[in-house]
Tab-separated table of C-alpha atoms in Angstrom:
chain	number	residue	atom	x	y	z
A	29	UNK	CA	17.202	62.986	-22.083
A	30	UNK	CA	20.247	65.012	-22.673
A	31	UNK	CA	19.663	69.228	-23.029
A	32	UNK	CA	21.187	72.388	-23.012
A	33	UNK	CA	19.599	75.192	-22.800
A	34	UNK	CA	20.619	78.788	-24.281
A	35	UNK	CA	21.901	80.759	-21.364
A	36	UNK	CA	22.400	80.379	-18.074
A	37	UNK	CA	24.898	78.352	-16.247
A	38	UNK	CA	26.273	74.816	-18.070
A	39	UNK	CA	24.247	72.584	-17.433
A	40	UNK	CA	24.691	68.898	-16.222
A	41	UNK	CA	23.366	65.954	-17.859
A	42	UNK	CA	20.139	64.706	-16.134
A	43	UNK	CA	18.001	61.811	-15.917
A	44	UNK	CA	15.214	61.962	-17.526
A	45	UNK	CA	13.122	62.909	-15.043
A	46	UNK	CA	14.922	65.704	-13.650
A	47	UNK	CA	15.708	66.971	-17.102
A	48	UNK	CA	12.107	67.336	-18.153
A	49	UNK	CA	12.105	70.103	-15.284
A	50	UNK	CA	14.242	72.243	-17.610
A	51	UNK	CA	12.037	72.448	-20.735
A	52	UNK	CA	10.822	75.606	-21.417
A	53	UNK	CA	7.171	75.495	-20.387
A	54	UNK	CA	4.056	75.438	-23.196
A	55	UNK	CA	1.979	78.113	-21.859
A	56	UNK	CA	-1.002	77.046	-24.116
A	57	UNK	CA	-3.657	74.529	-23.287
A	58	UNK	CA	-3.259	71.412	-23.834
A	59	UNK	CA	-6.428	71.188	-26.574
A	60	UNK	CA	-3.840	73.686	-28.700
A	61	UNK	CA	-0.834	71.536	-28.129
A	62	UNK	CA	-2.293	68.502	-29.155
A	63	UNK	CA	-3.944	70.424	-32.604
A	64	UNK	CA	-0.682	71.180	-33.624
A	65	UNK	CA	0.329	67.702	-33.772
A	66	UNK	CA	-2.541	67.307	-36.175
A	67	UNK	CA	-1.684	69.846	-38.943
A	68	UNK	CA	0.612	69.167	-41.254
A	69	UNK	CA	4.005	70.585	-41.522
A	70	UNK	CA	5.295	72.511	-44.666
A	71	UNK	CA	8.413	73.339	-45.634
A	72	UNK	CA	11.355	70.598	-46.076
A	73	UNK	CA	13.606	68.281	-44.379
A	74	UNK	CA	17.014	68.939	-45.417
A	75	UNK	CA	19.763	65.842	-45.634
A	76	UNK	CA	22.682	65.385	-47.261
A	77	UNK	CA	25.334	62.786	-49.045
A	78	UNK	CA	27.560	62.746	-45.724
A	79	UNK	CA	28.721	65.448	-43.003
A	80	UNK	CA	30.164	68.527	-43.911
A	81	UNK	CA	28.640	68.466	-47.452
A	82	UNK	CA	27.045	71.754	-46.838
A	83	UNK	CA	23.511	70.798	-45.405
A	84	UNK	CA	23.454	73.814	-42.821
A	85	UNK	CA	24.936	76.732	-45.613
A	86	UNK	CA	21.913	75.388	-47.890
A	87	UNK	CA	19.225	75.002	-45.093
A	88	UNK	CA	20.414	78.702	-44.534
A	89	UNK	CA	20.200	79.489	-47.632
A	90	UNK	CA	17.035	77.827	-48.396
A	91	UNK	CA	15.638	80.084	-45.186
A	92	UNK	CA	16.942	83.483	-46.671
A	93	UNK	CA	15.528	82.431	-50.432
A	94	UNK	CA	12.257	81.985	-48.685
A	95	UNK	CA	11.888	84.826	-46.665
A	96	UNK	CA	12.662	87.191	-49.346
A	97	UNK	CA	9.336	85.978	-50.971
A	98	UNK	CA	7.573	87.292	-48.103
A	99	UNK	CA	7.116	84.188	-45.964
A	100	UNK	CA	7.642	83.683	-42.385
A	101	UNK	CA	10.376	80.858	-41.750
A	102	UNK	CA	11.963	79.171	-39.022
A	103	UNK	CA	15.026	76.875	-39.261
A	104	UNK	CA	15.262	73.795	-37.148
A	105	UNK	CA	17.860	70.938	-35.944
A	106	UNK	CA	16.420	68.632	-34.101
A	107	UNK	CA	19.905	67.240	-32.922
A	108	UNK	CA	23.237	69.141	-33.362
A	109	UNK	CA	26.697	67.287	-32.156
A	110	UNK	CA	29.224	69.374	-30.748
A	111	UNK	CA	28.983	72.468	-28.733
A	112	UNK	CA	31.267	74.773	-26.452
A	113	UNK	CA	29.995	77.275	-23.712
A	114	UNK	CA	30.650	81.128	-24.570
A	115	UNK	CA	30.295	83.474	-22.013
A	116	UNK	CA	28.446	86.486	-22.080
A	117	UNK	CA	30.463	89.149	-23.165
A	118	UNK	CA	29.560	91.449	-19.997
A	119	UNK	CA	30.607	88.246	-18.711
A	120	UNK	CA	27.220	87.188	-16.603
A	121	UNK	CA	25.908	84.005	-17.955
A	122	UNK	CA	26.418	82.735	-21.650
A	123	UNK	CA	25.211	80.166	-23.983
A	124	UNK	CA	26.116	76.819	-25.557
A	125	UNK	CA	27.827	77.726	-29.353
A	126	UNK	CA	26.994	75.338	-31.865
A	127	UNK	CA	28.102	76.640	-35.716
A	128	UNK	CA	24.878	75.005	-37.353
A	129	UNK	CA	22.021	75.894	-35.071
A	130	UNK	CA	23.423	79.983	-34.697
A	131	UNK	CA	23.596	79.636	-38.588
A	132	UNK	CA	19.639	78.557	-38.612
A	133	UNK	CA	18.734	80.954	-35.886
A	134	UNK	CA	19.806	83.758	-37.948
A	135	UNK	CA	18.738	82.919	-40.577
A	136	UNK	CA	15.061	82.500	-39.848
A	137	UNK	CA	12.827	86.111	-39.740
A	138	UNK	CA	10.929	84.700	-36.725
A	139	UNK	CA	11.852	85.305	-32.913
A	140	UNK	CA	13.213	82.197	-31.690
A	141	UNK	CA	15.239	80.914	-28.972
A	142	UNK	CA	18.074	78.636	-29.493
A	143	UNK	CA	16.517	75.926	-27.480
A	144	UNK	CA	13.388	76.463	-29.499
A	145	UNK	CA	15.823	75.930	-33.244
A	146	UNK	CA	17.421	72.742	-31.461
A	147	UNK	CA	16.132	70.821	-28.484
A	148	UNK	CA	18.965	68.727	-28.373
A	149	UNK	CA	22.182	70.168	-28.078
A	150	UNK	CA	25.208	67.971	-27.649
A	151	UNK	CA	28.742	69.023	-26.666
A	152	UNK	CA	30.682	66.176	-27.641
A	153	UNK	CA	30.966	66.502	-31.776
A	154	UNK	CA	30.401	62.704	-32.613
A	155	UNK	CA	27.558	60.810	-33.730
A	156	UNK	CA	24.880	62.214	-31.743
A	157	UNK	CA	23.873	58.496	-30.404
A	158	UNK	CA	27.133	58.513	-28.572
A	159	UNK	CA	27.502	62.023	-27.697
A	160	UNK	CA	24.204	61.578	-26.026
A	161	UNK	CA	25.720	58.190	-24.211
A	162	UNK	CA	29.200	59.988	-23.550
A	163	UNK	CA	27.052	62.343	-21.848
A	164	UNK	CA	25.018	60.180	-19.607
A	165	UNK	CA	21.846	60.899	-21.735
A	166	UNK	CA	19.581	59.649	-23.974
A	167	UNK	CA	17.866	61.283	-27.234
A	168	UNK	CA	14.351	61.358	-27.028
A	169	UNK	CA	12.329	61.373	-30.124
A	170	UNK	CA	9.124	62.672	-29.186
A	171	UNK	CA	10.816	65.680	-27.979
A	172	UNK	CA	12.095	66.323	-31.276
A	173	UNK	CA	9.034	65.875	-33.441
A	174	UNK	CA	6.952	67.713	-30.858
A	175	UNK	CA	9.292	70.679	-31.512
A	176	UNK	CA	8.758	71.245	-35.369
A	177	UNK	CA	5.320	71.028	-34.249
A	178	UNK	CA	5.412	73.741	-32.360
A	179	UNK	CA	7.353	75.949	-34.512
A	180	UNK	CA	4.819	75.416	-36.971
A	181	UNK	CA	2.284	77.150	-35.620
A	182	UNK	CA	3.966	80.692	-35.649
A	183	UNK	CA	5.532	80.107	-39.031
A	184	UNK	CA	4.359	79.436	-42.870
A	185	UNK	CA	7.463	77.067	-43.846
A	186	UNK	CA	9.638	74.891	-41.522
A	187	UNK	CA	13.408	74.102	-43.155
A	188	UNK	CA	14.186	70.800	-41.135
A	189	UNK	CA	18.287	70.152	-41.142
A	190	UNK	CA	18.969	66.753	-40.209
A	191	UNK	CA	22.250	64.821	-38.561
A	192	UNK	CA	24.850	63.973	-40.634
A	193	UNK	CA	23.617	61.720	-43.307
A	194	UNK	CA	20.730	60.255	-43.809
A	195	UNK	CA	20.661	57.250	-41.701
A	196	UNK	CA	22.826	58.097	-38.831
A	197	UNK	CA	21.054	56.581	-35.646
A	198	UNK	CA	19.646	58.616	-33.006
A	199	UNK	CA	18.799	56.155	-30.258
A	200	UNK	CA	19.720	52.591	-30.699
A	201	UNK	CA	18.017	49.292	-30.141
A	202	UNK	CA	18.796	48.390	-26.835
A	203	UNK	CA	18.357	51.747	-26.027
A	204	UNK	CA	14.360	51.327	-27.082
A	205	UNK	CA	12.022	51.577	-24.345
A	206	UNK	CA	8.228	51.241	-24.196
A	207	UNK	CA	7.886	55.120	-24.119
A	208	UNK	CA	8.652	55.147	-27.543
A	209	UNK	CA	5.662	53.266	-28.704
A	210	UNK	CA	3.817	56.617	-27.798
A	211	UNK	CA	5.675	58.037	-31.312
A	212	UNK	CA	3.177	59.031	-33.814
A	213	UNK	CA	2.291	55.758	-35.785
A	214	UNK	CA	4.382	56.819	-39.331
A	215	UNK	CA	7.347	56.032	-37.897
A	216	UNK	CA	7.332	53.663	-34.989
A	217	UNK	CA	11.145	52.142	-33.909
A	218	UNK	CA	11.215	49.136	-36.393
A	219	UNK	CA	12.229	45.929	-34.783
A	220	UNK	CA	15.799	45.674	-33.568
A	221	UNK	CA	16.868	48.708	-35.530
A	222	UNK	CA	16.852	51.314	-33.364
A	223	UNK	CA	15.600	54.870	-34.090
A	224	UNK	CA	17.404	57.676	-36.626
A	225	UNK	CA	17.388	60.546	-38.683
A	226	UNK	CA	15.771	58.679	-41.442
A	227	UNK	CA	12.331	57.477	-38.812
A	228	UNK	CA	12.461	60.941	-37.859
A	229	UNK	CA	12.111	62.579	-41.683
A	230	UNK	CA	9.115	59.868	-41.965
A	231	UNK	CA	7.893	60.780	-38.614
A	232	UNK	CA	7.652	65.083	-39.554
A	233	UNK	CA	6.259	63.985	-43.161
A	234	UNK	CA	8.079	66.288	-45.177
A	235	UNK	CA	9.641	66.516	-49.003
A	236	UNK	CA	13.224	65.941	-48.801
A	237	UNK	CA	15.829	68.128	-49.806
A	238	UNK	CA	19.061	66.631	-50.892
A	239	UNK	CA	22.577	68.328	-50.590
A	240	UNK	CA	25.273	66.633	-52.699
A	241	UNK	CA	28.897	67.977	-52.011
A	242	UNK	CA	30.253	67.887	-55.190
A	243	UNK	CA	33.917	65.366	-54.544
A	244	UNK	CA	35.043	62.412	-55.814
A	245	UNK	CA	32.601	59.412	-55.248
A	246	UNK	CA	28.976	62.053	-54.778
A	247	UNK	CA	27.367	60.114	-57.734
A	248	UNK	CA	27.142	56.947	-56.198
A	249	UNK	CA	26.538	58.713	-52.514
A	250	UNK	CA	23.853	60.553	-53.799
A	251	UNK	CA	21.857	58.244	-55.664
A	252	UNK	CA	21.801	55.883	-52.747
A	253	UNK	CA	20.621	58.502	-50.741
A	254	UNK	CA	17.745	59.264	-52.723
A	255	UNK	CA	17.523	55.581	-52.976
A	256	UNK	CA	16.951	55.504	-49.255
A	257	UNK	CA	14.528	58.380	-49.237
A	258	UNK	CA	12.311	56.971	-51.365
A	259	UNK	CA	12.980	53.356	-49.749
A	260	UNK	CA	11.030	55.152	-46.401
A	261	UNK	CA	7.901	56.382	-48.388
A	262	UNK	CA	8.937	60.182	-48.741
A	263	UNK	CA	9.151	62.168	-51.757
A	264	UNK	CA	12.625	63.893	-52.997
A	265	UNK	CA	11.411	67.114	-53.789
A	266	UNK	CA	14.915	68.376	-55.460
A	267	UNK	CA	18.574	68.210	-55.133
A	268	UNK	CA	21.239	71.136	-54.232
A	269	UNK	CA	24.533	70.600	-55.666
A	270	UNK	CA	27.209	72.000	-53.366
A	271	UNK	CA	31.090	72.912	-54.571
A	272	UNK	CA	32.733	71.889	-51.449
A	273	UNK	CA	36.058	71.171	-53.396
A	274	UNK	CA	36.183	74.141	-55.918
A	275	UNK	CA	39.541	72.364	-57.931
A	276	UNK	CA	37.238	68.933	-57.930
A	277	UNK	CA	37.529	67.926	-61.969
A	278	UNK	CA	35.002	67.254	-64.068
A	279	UNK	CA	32.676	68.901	-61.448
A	280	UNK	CA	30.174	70.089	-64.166
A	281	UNK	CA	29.778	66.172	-65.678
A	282	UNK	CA	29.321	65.216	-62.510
A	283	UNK	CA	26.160	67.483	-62.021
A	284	UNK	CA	25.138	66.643	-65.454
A	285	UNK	CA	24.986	62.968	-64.701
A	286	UNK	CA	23.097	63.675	-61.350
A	287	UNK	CA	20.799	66.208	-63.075
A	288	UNK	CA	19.952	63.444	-65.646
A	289	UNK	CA	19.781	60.629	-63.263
A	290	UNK	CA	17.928	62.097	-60.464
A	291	UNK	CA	15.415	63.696	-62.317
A	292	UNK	CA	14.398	60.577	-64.291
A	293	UNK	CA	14.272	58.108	-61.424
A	294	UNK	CA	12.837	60.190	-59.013
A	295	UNK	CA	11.771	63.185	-60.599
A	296	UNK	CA	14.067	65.283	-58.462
A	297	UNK	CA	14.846	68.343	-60.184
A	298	UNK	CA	17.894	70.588	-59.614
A	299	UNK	CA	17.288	73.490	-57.223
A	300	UNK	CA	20.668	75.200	-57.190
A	301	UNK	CA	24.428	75.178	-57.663
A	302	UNK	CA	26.174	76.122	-55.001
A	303	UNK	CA	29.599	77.675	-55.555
A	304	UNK	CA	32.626	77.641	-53.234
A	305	UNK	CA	32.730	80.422	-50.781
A	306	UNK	CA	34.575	81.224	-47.677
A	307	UNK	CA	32.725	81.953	-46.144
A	308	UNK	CA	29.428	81.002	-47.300
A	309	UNK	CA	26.854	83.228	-46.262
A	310	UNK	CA	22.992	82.718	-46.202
A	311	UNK	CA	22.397	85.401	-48.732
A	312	UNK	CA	25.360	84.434	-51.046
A	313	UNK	CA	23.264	80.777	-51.437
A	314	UNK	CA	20.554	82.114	-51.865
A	315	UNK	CA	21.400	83.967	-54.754
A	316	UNK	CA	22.606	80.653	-55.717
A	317	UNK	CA	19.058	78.966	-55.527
A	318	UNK	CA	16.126	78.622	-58.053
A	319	UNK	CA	13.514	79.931	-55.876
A	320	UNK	CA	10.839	79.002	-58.506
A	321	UNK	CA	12.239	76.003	-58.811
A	322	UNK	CA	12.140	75.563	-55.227
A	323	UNK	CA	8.372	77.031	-54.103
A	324	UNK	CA	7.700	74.556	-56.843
A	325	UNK	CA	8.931	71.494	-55.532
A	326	UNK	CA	7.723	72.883	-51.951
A	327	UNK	CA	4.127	73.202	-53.108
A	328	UNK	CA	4.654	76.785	-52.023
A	329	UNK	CA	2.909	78.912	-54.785
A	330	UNK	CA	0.277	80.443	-54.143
């Protein structure tokens, strides 16, 4: 397993059985533990057309939206690629900086620690299966589902962010071993495929949320997205449409056509139009977002 935790000293990559030394310890019994596994989550697993579409600024956004209905939310990402140690600035100790999981952590109105937002924090920025190699570790699963469990339990909706894309792998086949057949039963390693961000949407149950960053090419990237969303058994609760290139022509068509297509094949509906910022703030977004629309497509109304 590879792990960084928020402060203290860098750490080292472990094996996995030193590394399980550094969790953070679950101080409640075990009988509570294990109930959380049982209730469902609620909220939304956020995923997106590519990288750097935009998937973290809407999560954030998505979390702000939220809370300004009154509701307790935490952001989460599971995995996160690319991180660099800042020191403290009284400069005792420090933590490990990643962009995406300080923009969730702010972003959610519960106390949480950064280790508790993301329980797998990378410093090589790659594709977190070889980050996670590069470093001498391995990704392990079960830790990340049993995290948005837990986070559950002190919060009414849970804003998932995934890797990357859709199907960027986690842990790959060879990588499999027998521990992983302890993974809850909806989304078990499929034969010679490995495990990735795709198992582990099907694994936390959620509606999916897609981001499309609106360039050249997002019509065909986004409906095979949602084609591979539905493809797993999960339900595309709505679509965000994200001006990442704010000179990109014909930008309105192009959300026309995906507004059209979307909603009649999957009955997706459109949750928000993004406009360019720099920088994008969680608020701005917001403000950018249908929140009916969204607590709709949730199931969050009362």
């Amino acid at each position: 397993m590879t792990k960084m935790l928020g402060g203290g000293e860098p750490p080292t990559v472990l094996p996995l059985s030193e590394a399980q030394l550094l969790c953070e310890p679950d101080s409640r019994p075990q009988a509570a533990v294990e109930a959380d596994r049982d209730r469902p989550l609620r909220g939304c697993f956020v995923t997106g057309t590519d990288t750097e579409v935009g998937k973290t600024t809407s999560a954030a956004g998505l979390l702000s939206a939220l809370a300004q209905q009154g509701l307790r939310v935490a952001g989460y990402k599971p995995v996160a690629a690319g991180a660099v140690w800042q020191p403290a600035v009284n400069g005792t100790g420090g933590h490990w900086y990643n962009e995406d999981v300080e923009a969730l952590h702010a972003a959610s109105n519960i106390e949480l620690t950064r280790s508790e937002v993301c329980p797998c924090l990378l410093e090589e920025a790659c594709a977190p299966h070889l980050a996670a190699r590069l470093e001498g570790g391995r990704i392990e699963p079960e830790l990340l589902i049993a995290g948005a469990h837990q986070l559950m339990s002190r919060c009414d909706v849970l804003v998932v962010e995934g890797a990357g894309g859709f199907c960027v792998p986690l842990v790959e086949a060879q990588e499999i071993s027998g521990d992983l057949a302890a993974l809850d039963a909806a989304a078990p390693p499929r034969t010679g495929t490995g495990w990735g961000t795709d198992d582990l949407a099907v694994a936390l149950r959620l509606p999916v949320i897609l981001v499309v960053g609106l360039r050249l090419g997002c019509i065909n990237h986004a409906l095979l997205t949602a084609e591979a969303v539905v493809a797993r058994g999960l339900r595309l609760a709505g679509w965000i449409a994200n001006r990442i290139e704010p000179a990109m022509p014909h930008a309105q068509l192009n959300i026309d056509t995906l507004t059209r297509a979307l909603q009649q094949r999957h009955d997706a509906p459109l949750l928000g139009v993004v406009a360019y910022h720099a920088p994008a703030t969680a608020a701005r977004v917001a403000d950018e977002l249908d929140v009916g629309a969204v607590l709709d497509a949730l199931g969050l109304r009362d």
